[in-house]
């Protein structure tokens, strides 16, 4: 009888500890996820930012790495604004590097609408305009990037 009481008490304590652990995880998990997503976005943003001031050379940018990080961030938190705003920039950069100019144009136009104060979409749209043989439009894009 005493042995079964001890077992019942132990099971009750273990059950209470398990409930506390689940509650603690439920409270902490969103903060941990948010911190992780913020880290992914910051890392992707760094990959999309070439060290050379004003560079349009996409060889200085890790488009695919940034795209993968941002996609992971959106998978973790689909409502994260920073990840959702940067994702079209990274996708456009990747498409431009692959030579898929039609897809790149759509993605970079979306990025330029979402990141209006960021010069990168305009610079890369300028590179795209040059690639399709429109130097006058490329110059307009580069000038917008400098504003």
Short mmCIF file of N, CA and C in Angstrom, two decimals:
data_model
loop_
_atom_site.label_atom_id
_atom_site.label_comp_id
_atom_site.label_asym_id
_atom_site.label_seq_id
_atom_site.Cartn_x
_atom_site.Cartn_y
_atom_site.Cartn_z
N UNK A 1 0.82 -1.18 0.00
CA UNK A 1 0.00 0.00 0.00
C UNK A 1 0.87 1.25 0.00
N UNK A 2 1.88 1.28 0.86
CA UNK A 2 2.78 2.43 0.94
C UNK A 2 3.56 2.58 -0.37
N UNK A 3 3.92 1.44 -0.93
CA UNK A 3 4.66 1.46 -2.18
C UNK A 3 3.81 2.05 -3.31
N UNK A 4 2.53 1.70 -3.38
CA UNK A 4 1.67 2.22 -4.44
C UNK A 4 1.43 3.72 -4.25
N UNK A 5 1.40 4.19 -2.99
CA UNK A 5 1.27 5.64 -2.74
C UNK A 5 2.50 6.38 -3.22
N UNK A 6 3.68 5.83 -2.97
CA UNK A 6 4.92 6.45 -3.42
C UNK A 6 4.93 6.54 -4.94
N UNK A 7 4.51 5.48 -5.59
CA UNK A 7 4.47 5.47 -7.05
C UNK A 7 3.49 6.52 -7.56
N UNK A 8 2.34 6.62 -6.90
CA UNK A 8 1.34 7.60 -7.31
C UNK A 8 1.86 9.02 -7.12
N UNK A 9 2.56 9.27 -6.01
CA UNK A 9 3.13 10.59 -5.75
C UNK A 9 4.21 10.91 -6.80
N UNK A 10 5.04 9.94 -7.06
CA UNK A 10 6.11 10.14 -8.04
C UNK A 10 5.51 10.42 -9.42
N UNK A 11 4.50 9.65 -9.80
CA UNK A 11 3.85 9.88 -11.09
C UNK A 11 3.19 11.26 -11.13
N UNK A 12 2.60 11.69 -10.04
CA UNK A 12 1.99 13.02 -9.97
C UNK A 12 3.02 14.12 -10.14
N UNK A 13 4.17 13.95 -9.48
CA UNK A 13 5.24 14.95 -9.58
C UNK A 13 5.79 14.99 -11.01
N UNK A 14 6.03 13.81 -11.57
CA UNK A 14 6.54 13.74 -12.94
C UNK A 14 5.54 14.37 -13.91
N UNK A 15 4.29 14.09 -13.72
CA UNK A 15 3.25 14.65 -14.57
C UNK A 15 3.20 16.17 -14.45
N UNK A 16 3.30 16.68 -13.23
CA UNK A 16 3.31 18.13 -13.01
C UNK A 16 4.54 18.77 -13.65
N UNK A 17 5.70 18.13 -13.51
CA UNK A 17 6.92 18.66 -14.13
C UNK A 17 6.79 18.67 -15.65
N UNK A 18 6.19 17.62 -16.18
CA UNK A 18 5.98 17.56 -17.63
C UNK A 18 5.07 18.67 -18.10
N UNK A 19 4.01 18.94 -17.37
CA UNK A 19 3.09 20.02 -17.72
C UNK A 19 3.79 21.37 -17.64
N UNK A 20 4.62 21.56 -16.61
CA UNK A 20 5.38 22.80 -16.48
C UNK A 20 6.36 22.97 -17.63
N UNK A 21 7.00 21.89 -18.01
CA UNK A 21 7.94 21.95 -19.13
C UNK A 21 7.22 22.31 -20.42
N UNK A 22 6.08 21.71 -20.65
CA UNK A 22 5.31 22.03 -21.85
C UNK A 22 4.86 23.48 -21.85
N UNK A 23 4.43 23.97 -20.70
CA UNK A 23 3.99 25.35 -20.59
C UNK A 23 5.17 26.29 -20.83
N UNK A 24 6.31 25.99 -20.25
CA UNK A 24 7.50 26.83 -20.45
C UNK A 24 7.90 26.83 -21.92
N UNK A 25 7.87 25.67 -22.56
CA UNK A 25 8.21 25.61 -23.98
C UNK A 25 7.21 26.40 -24.82
N UNK A 26 5.94 26.29 -24.50
CA UNK A 26 4.92 27.03 -25.25
C UNK A 26 5.12 28.53 -25.12
N UNK A 27 5.59 28.97 -23.97
CA UNK A 27 5.82 30.40 -23.77
C UNK A 27 7.13 30.87 -24.40
N UNK A 28 8.15 30.03 -24.38
CA UNK A 28 9.47 30.43 -24.89
C UNK A 28 9.66 30.18 -26.38
N UNK A 29 8.99 29.19 -26.92
CA UNK A 29 9.22 28.81 -28.32
C UNK A 29 9.01 29.97 -29.30
N UNK A 30 7.93 30.77 -29.18
CA UNK A 30 7.78 31.87 -30.14
C UNK A 30 8.94 32.87 -30.07
N UNK A 31 9.45 33.13 -28.88
CA UNK A 31 10.59 34.05 -28.75
C UNK A 31 11.84 33.46 -29.38
N UNK A 32 12.05 32.17 -29.17
CA UNK A 32 13.21 31.51 -29.75
C UNK A 32 13.13 31.50 -31.27
N UNK A 33 11.91 31.20 -31.79
CA UNK A 33 11.72 31.22 -33.24
C UNK A 33 11.93 32.61 -33.80
N UNK A 34 11.39 33.63 -33.13
CA UNK A 34 11.53 35.00 -33.62
C UNK A 34 13.01 35.40 -33.65
N UNK A 35 13.75 35.04 -32.62
CA UNK A 35 15.18 35.34 -32.61
C UNK A 35 15.91 34.63 -33.72
N UNK A 36 15.56 33.39 -33.97
CA UNK A 36 16.20 32.61 -35.04
C UNK A 36 15.88 33.23 -36.40
N UNK A 37 14.62 33.62 -36.61
CA UNK A 37 14.24 34.22 -37.89
C UNK A 37 14.96 35.55 -38.08
N UNK A 38 15.05 36.35 -37.03
CA UNK A 38 15.78 37.62 -37.12
C UNK A 38 17.24 37.38 -37.51
N UNK A 39 17.84 36.33 -36.94
CA UNK A 39 19.23 35.99 -37.29
C UNK A 39 19.35 35.57 -38.75
N UNK A 40 18.39 34.77 -39.23
CA UNK A 40 18.42 34.34 -40.63
C UNK A 40 18.29 35.53 -41.58
N UNK A 41 17.39 36.47 -41.23
CA UNK A 41 17.18 37.65 -42.08
C UNK A 41 18.43 38.52 -42.08
N UNK A 42 19.04 38.71 -40.93
CA UNK A 42 20.26 39.52 -40.86
C UNK A 42 21.39 38.88 -41.67
N UNK A 43 21.52 37.57 -41.58
CA UNK A 43 22.56 36.87 -42.34
C UNK A 43 22.30 36.97 -43.84
N UNK A 44 21.03 36.81 -44.24
CA UNK A 44 20.68 36.92 -45.66
C UNK A 44 20.94 38.33 -46.17
N UNK A 45 20.58 39.32 -45.38
CA UNK A 45 20.79 40.71 -45.78
C UNK A 45 22.28 40.99 -45.99
N UNK A 46 23.11 40.43 -45.13
CA UNK A 46 24.56 40.60 -45.28
C UNK A 46 25.05 39.93 -46.57
N UNK A 47 24.49 38.78 -46.91
CA UNK A 47 24.89 38.10 -48.14
C UNK A 47 24.47 38.87 -49.39
N UNK A 48 23.40 39.64 -49.27
CA UNK A 48 22.90 40.43 -50.40
C UNK A 48 23.56 41.80 -50.50
N UNK A 49 24.44 42.11 -49.58
CA UNK A 49 25.09 43.43 -49.55
C UNK A 49 26.56 43.29 -49.91
N UNK A 50 26.92 43.64 -51.14
CA UNK A 50 28.33 43.53 -51.50
C UNK A 50 29.17 44.53 -50.72
N UNK A 51 30.42 44.18 -50.52
CA UNK A 51 31.33 45.05 -49.77
C UNK A 51 31.69 46.31 -50.55
N UNK A 52 31.67 46.22 -51.87
CA UNK A 52 32.07 47.36 -52.68
C UNK A 52 30.90 48.34 -52.81
N UNK A 53 31.11 49.57 -52.38
CA UNK A 53 30.08 50.61 -52.45
C UNK A 53 29.65 50.82 -53.89
N UNK A 54 28.36 50.73 -54.13
CA UNK A 54 27.82 51.00 -55.46
C UNK A 54 28.06 49.91 -56.48
N UNK A 55 28.52 48.76 -56.04
CA UNK A 55 28.80 47.67 -56.98
C UNK A 55 27.51 47.15 -57.59
N UNK A 56 27.51 46.89 -58.86
CA UNK A 56 26.38 46.24 -59.52
C UNK A 56 26.75 44.81 -59.88
N UNK A 57 27.96 44.41 -59.59
CA UNK A 57 28.45 43.09 -59.96
C UNK A 57 27.84 42.04 -59.03
N UNK A 58 27.00 41.20 -59.61
CA UNK A 58 26.34 40.18 -58.80
C UNK A 58 27.29 39.08 -58.35
N UNK A 59 28.52 39.08 -58.88
CA UNK A 59 29.49 38.11 -58.41
C UNK A 59 29.88 38.39 -56.96
N UNK A 60 29.64 39.61 -56.50
CA UNK A 60 29.96 39.99 -55.12
C UNK A 60 28.86 39.61 -54.14
N UNK A 61 27.79 39.02 -54.64
CA UNK A 61 26.59 38.76 -53.83
C UNK A 61 26.28 37.27 -53.84
N UNK A 62 25.95 36.71 -52.68
CA UNK A 62 25.55 35.31 -52.59
C UNK A 62 24.03 35.23 -52.64
N UNK A 63 23.50 35.36 -53.86
CA UNK A 63 22.04 35.38 -54.06
C UNK A 63 21.38 34.09 -53.60
N UNK A 64 21.94 32.97 -54.02
CA UNK A 64 21.32 31.68 -53.70
C UNK A 64 21.36 31.39 -52.20
N UNK A 65 22.47 31.74 -51.56
CA UNK A 65 22.56 31.54 -50.11
C UNK A 65 21.55 32.39 -49.37
N UNK A 66 21.42 33.65 -49.79
CA UNK A 66 20.45 34.55 -49.16
C UNK A 66 19.03 34.05 -49.41
N UNK A 67 18.76 33.59 -50.63
CA UNK A 67 17.43 33.10 -50.96
C UNK A 67 17.06 31.90 -50.08
N UNK A 68 18.00 30.99 -49.90
CA UNK A 68 17.74 29.81 -49.05
C UNK A 68 17.48 30.21 -47.60
N UNK A 69 18.27 31.14 -47.08
CA UNK A 69 18.07 31.59 -45.70
C UNK A 69 16.71 32.27 -45.53
N UNK A 70 16.34 33.11 -46.48
CA UNK A 70 15.07 33.82 -46.38
C UNK A 70 13.89 32.87 -46.54
N UNK A 71 14.04 31.88 -47.41
CA UNK A 71 12.96 30.90 -47.56
C UNK A 71 12.79 30.12 -46.26
N UNK A 72 13.90 29.77 -45.61
CA UNK A 72 13.83 29.08 -44.32
C UNK A 72 13.16 29.97 -43.28
N UNK A 73 13.50 31.26 -43.28
CA UNK A 73 12.91 32.20 -42.33
C UNK A 73 11.39 32.29 -42.53
N UNK A 74 10.95 32.36 -43.79
CA UNK A 74 9.51 32.44 -44.08
C UNK A 74 8.83 31.12 -43.72
N UNK A 75 9.51 30.01 -43.90
CA UNK A 75 8.94 28.72 -43.51
C UNK A 75 8.73 28.66 -41.99
N UNK A 76 9.66 29.22 -41.23
CA UNK A 76 9.54 29.23 -39.78
C UNK A 76 8.45 30.20 -39.33
N UNK A 77 8.46 31.40 -39.90
CA UNK A 77 7.48 32.43 -39.52
C UNK A 77 6.96 33.12 -40.78
N UNK A 78 5.86 32.62 -41.34
CA UNK A 78 5.34 33.17 -42.59
C UNK A 78 4.93 34.64 -42.49
N UNK A 79 4.75 35.16 -41.29
CA UNK A 79 4.32 36.56 -41.14
C UNK A 79 5.46 37.52 -40.84
N UNK A 80 6.69 37.04 -40.86
CA UNK A 80 7.84 37.90 -40.54
C UNK A 80 8.04 38.91 -41.67
N UNK A 81 7.82 40.18 -41.38
CA UNK A 81 7.86 41.22 -42.39
C UNK A 81 9.20 41.37 -43.08
N UNK A 82 10.28 41.35 -42.32
CA UNK A 82 11.60 41.51 -42.90
C UNK A 82 11.94 40.41 -43.88
N UNK A 83 11.61 39.18 -43.51
CA UNK A 83 11.89 38.04 -44.39
C UNK A 83 11.05 38.13 -45.66
N UNK A 84 9.78 38.47 -45.50
CA UNK A 84 8.89 38.56 -46.66
C UNK A 84 9.26 39.70 -47.60
N UNK A 85 9.78 40.80 -47.05
CA UNK A 85 10.19 41.92 -47.91
C UNK A 85 11.48 41.63 -48.66
N UNK A 86 12.42 40.94 -48.03
CA UNK A 86 13.70 40.66 -48.67
C UNK A 86 13.66 39.46 -49.62
N UNK A 87 12.70 38.58 -49.44
CA UNK A 87 12.64 37.37 -50.26
C UNK A 87 12.57 37.67 -51.77
N UNK A 88 11.74 38.62 -52.24
CA UNK A 88 11.75 38.90 -53.68
C UNK A 88 13.09 39.45 -54.19
N UNK A 89 13.80 40.18 -53.34
CA UNK A 89 15.12 40.70 -53.73
C UNK A 89 16.09 39.55 -53.96
N UNK A 90 16.11 38.61 -53.02
CA UNK A 90 17.01 37.45 -53.15
C UNK A 90 16.59 36.57 -54.32
N UNK A 91 15.29 36.37 -54.48
CA UNK A 91 14.80 35.55 -55.60
C UNK A 91 15.13 36.21 -56.93
N UNK A 92 14.94 37.53 -57.01
CA UNK A 92 15.27 38.25 -58.24
C UNK A 92 16.74 38.21 -58.56
N UNK A 93 17.55 38.35 -57.53
CA UNK A 93 19.00 38.28 -57.69
C UNK A 93 19.40 36.90 -58.22
N UNK A 94 18.83 35.84 -57.64
CA UNK A 94 19.14 34.47 -58.09
C UNK A 94 18.71 34.27 -59.54
N UNK A 95 17.51 34.75 -59.88
CA UNK A 95 17.01 34.59 -61.25
C UNK A 95 17.88 35.35 -62.24
N UNK A 96 18.30 36.55 -61.86
CA UNK A 96 19.15 37.36 -62.72
C UNK A 96 20.48 36.66 -62.97
N UNK A 97 21.06 36.10 -61.92
CA UNK A 97 22.34 35.39 -62.08
C UNK A 97 22.20 34.14 -62.95
N UNK A 98 21.04 33.49 -62.87
CA UNK A 98 20.80 32.29 -63.69
C UNK A 98 20.49 32.66 -65.14
N UNK A 99 20.20 33.94 -65.39
CA UNK A 99 19.86 34.38 -66.74
C UNK A 99 18.38 34.31 -67.05
N UNK A 100 17.55 34.05 -66.04
CA UNK A 100 16.09 34.03 -66.24
C UNK A 100 15.59 35.47 -66.07
N UNK A 101 15.72 36.24 -67.14
CA UNK A 101 15.48 37.68 -67.06
C UNK A 101 14.02 38.03 -66.85
N UNK A 102 13.11 37.26 -67.40
CA UNK A 102 11.68 37.55 -67.23
C UNK A 102 11.28 37.37 -65.77
N UNK A 103 11.67 36.26 -65.18
CA UNK A 103 11.36 36.01 -63.77
C UNK A 103 12.07 37.04 -62.88
N UNK A 104 13.32 37.33 -63.19
CA UNK A 104 14.09 38.30 -62.41
C UNK A 104 13.42 39.67 -62.42
N UNK A 105 12.93 40.08 -63.58
CA UNK A 105 12.29 41.40 -63.67
C UNK A 105 11.08 41.50 -62.76
N UNK A 106 10.23 40.49 -62.76
CA UNK A 106 9.05 40.51 -61.90
C UNK A 106 9.41 40.54 -60.42
N UNK A 107 10.37 39.71 -60.05
CA UNK A 107 10.78 39.64 -58.64
C UNK A 107 11.44 40.94 -58.20
N UNK A 108 12.30 41.50 -59.05
CA UNK A 108 13.00 42.74 -58.68
C UNK A 108 12.05 43.93 -58.66
N UNK A 109 11.03 43.93 -59.52
CA UNK A 109 10.03 45.00 -59.46
C UNK A 109 9.25 44.91 -58.14
N UNK A 110 8.90 43.71 -57.75
CA UNK A 110 8.24 43.53 -56.45
C UNK A 110 9.14 44.01 -55.32
N UNK A 111 10.41 43.64 -55.40
CA UNK A 111 11.37 44.07 -54.37
C UNK A 111 11.49 45.59 -54.34
N UNK A 112 11.48 46.23 -55.51
CA UNK A 112 11.63 47.68 -55.53
C UNK A 112 10.40 48.37 -54.93
N UNK A 113 9.23 47.76 -55.04
CA UNK A 113 8.02 48.31 -54.41
C UNK A 113 8.06 48.11 -52.89
N UNK A 114 8.57 46.98 -52.45
CA UNK A 114 8.58 46.67 -51.02
C UNK A 114 9.75 47.30 -50.29
N UNK A 115 10.82 47.58 -51.00
CA UNK A 115 12.04 48.13 -50.40
C UNK A 115 12.38 49.46 -51.08
N UNK A 116 11.47 50.41 -50.98
CA UNK A 116 11.60 51.65 -51.73
C UNK A 116 12.84 52.46 -51.40
N UNK A 117 13.32 52.39 -50.19
CA UNK A 117 14.51 53.17 -49.82
C UNK A 117 15.81 52.38 -49.99
N UNK A 118 15.72 51.16 -50.45
CA UNK A 118 16.88 50.31 -50.64
C UNK A 118 17.35 50.42 -52.09
N UNK A 119 18.61 50.75 -52.34
CA UNK A 119 19.09 50.92 -53.72
C UNK A 119 19.31 49.60 -54.48
N UNK A 120 19.39 48.48 -53.78
CA UNK A 120 19.73 47.23 -54.46
C UNK A 120 18.74 46.82 -55.55
N UNK A 121 17.42 46.90 -55.32
CA UNK A 121 16.52 46.51 -56.43
C UNK A 121 16.73 47.38 -57.67
N UNK A 122 16.94 48.68 -57.47
CA UNK A 122 17.15 49.56 -58.62
C UNK A 122 18.46 49.25 -59.33
N UNK A 123 19.52 48.98 -58.57
CA UNK A 123 20.81 48.65 -59.19
C UNK A 123 20.70 47.37 -60.00
N UNK A 124 20.02 46.37 -59.43
CA UNK A 124 19.94 45.10 -60.13
C UNK A 124 18.94 45.15 -61.28
N UNK A 125 17.91 46.01 -61.17
CA UNK A 125 17.05 46.24 -62.34
C UNK A 125 17.85 46.95 -63.43
N UNK A 126 18.78 47.82 -63.03
CA UNK A 126 19.66 48.45 -64.01
C UNK A 126 20.51 47.42 -64.73
N UNK A 127 21.05 46.47 -63.98
CA UNK A 127 21.85 45.40 -64.59
C UNK A 127 21.00 44.58 -65.54
N UNK A 128 19.75 44.34 -65.16
CA UNK A 128 18.82 43.59 -66.01
C UNK A 128 18.55 44.37 -67.30
N UNK A 129 18.30 45.68 -67.17
CA UNK A 129 18.05 46.50 -68.36
C UNK A 129 19.25 46.46 -69.31
N UNK A 130 20.45 46.50 -68.77
CA UNK A 130 21.64 46.39 -69.62
C UNK A 130 21.69 45.03 -70.31
N UNK A 131 21.35 43.98 -69.57
CA UNK A 131 21.41 42.63 -70.12
C UNK A 131 20.44 42.44 -71.27
N UNK A 132 19.32 43.17 -71.26
CA UNK A 132 18.34 43.02 -72.35
C UNK A 132 18.49 44.12 -73.40
N UNK A 133 19.57 44.89 -73.27
CA UNK A 133 19.88 45.86 -74.32
C UNK A 133 19.15 47.18 -74.24
N UNK A 134 18.82 47.62 -73.03
CA UNK A 134 18.16 48.92 -72.87
C UNK A 134 19.02 49.82 -71.98
N UNK A 135 20.10 50.36 -72.51
CA UNK A 135 21.02 51.15 -71.69
C UNK A 135 20.40 52.44 -71.13
N UNK A 136 19.46 53.06 -71.89
CA UNK A 136 18.81 54.28 -71.38
C UNK A 136 18.01 53.99 -70.12
N UNK A 137 17.27 52.89 -70.13
CA UNK A 137 16.50 52.52 -68.95
C UNK A 137 17.41 52.08 -67.81
N UNK A 138 18.52 51.45 -68.16
CA UNK A 138 19.49 51.04 -67.14
C UNK A 138 20.03 52.27 -66.42
N UNK A 139 20.34 53.31 -67.19
CA UNK A 139 20.85 54.54 -66.60
C UNK A 139 19.82 55.16 -65.64
N UNK A 140 18.55 55.14 -66.03
CA UNK A 140 17.49 55.64 -65.14
C UNK A 140 17.47 54.86 -63.83
N UNK A 141 17.59 53.56 -63.93
CA UNK A 141 17.58 52.70 -62.72
C UNK A 141 18.78 53.02 -61.83
N UNK A 142 19.94 53.16 -62.44
CA UNK A 142 21.14 53.46 -61.65
C UNK A 142 21.01 54.82 -60.98
N UNK A 143 20.43 55.78 -61.68
CA UNK A 143 20.24 57.11 -61.08
C UNK A 143 19.28 57.05 -59.90
N UNK A 144 18.21 56.25 -60.04
CA UNK A 144 17.26 56.07 -58.92
C UNK A 144 17.94 55.43 -57.72
N UNK A 145 18.85 54.52 -58.01
CA UNK A 145 19.56 53.85 -56.92
C UNK A 145 20.42 54.83 -56.14
N UNK A 146 20.88 55.87 -56.80
CA UNK A 146 21.75 56.85 -56.14
C UNK A 146 20.98 57.92 -55.36
N UNK A 147 19.67 58.00 -55.57
CA UNK A 147 18.86 59.02 -54.89
C UNK A 147 18.79 58.79 -53.39
#
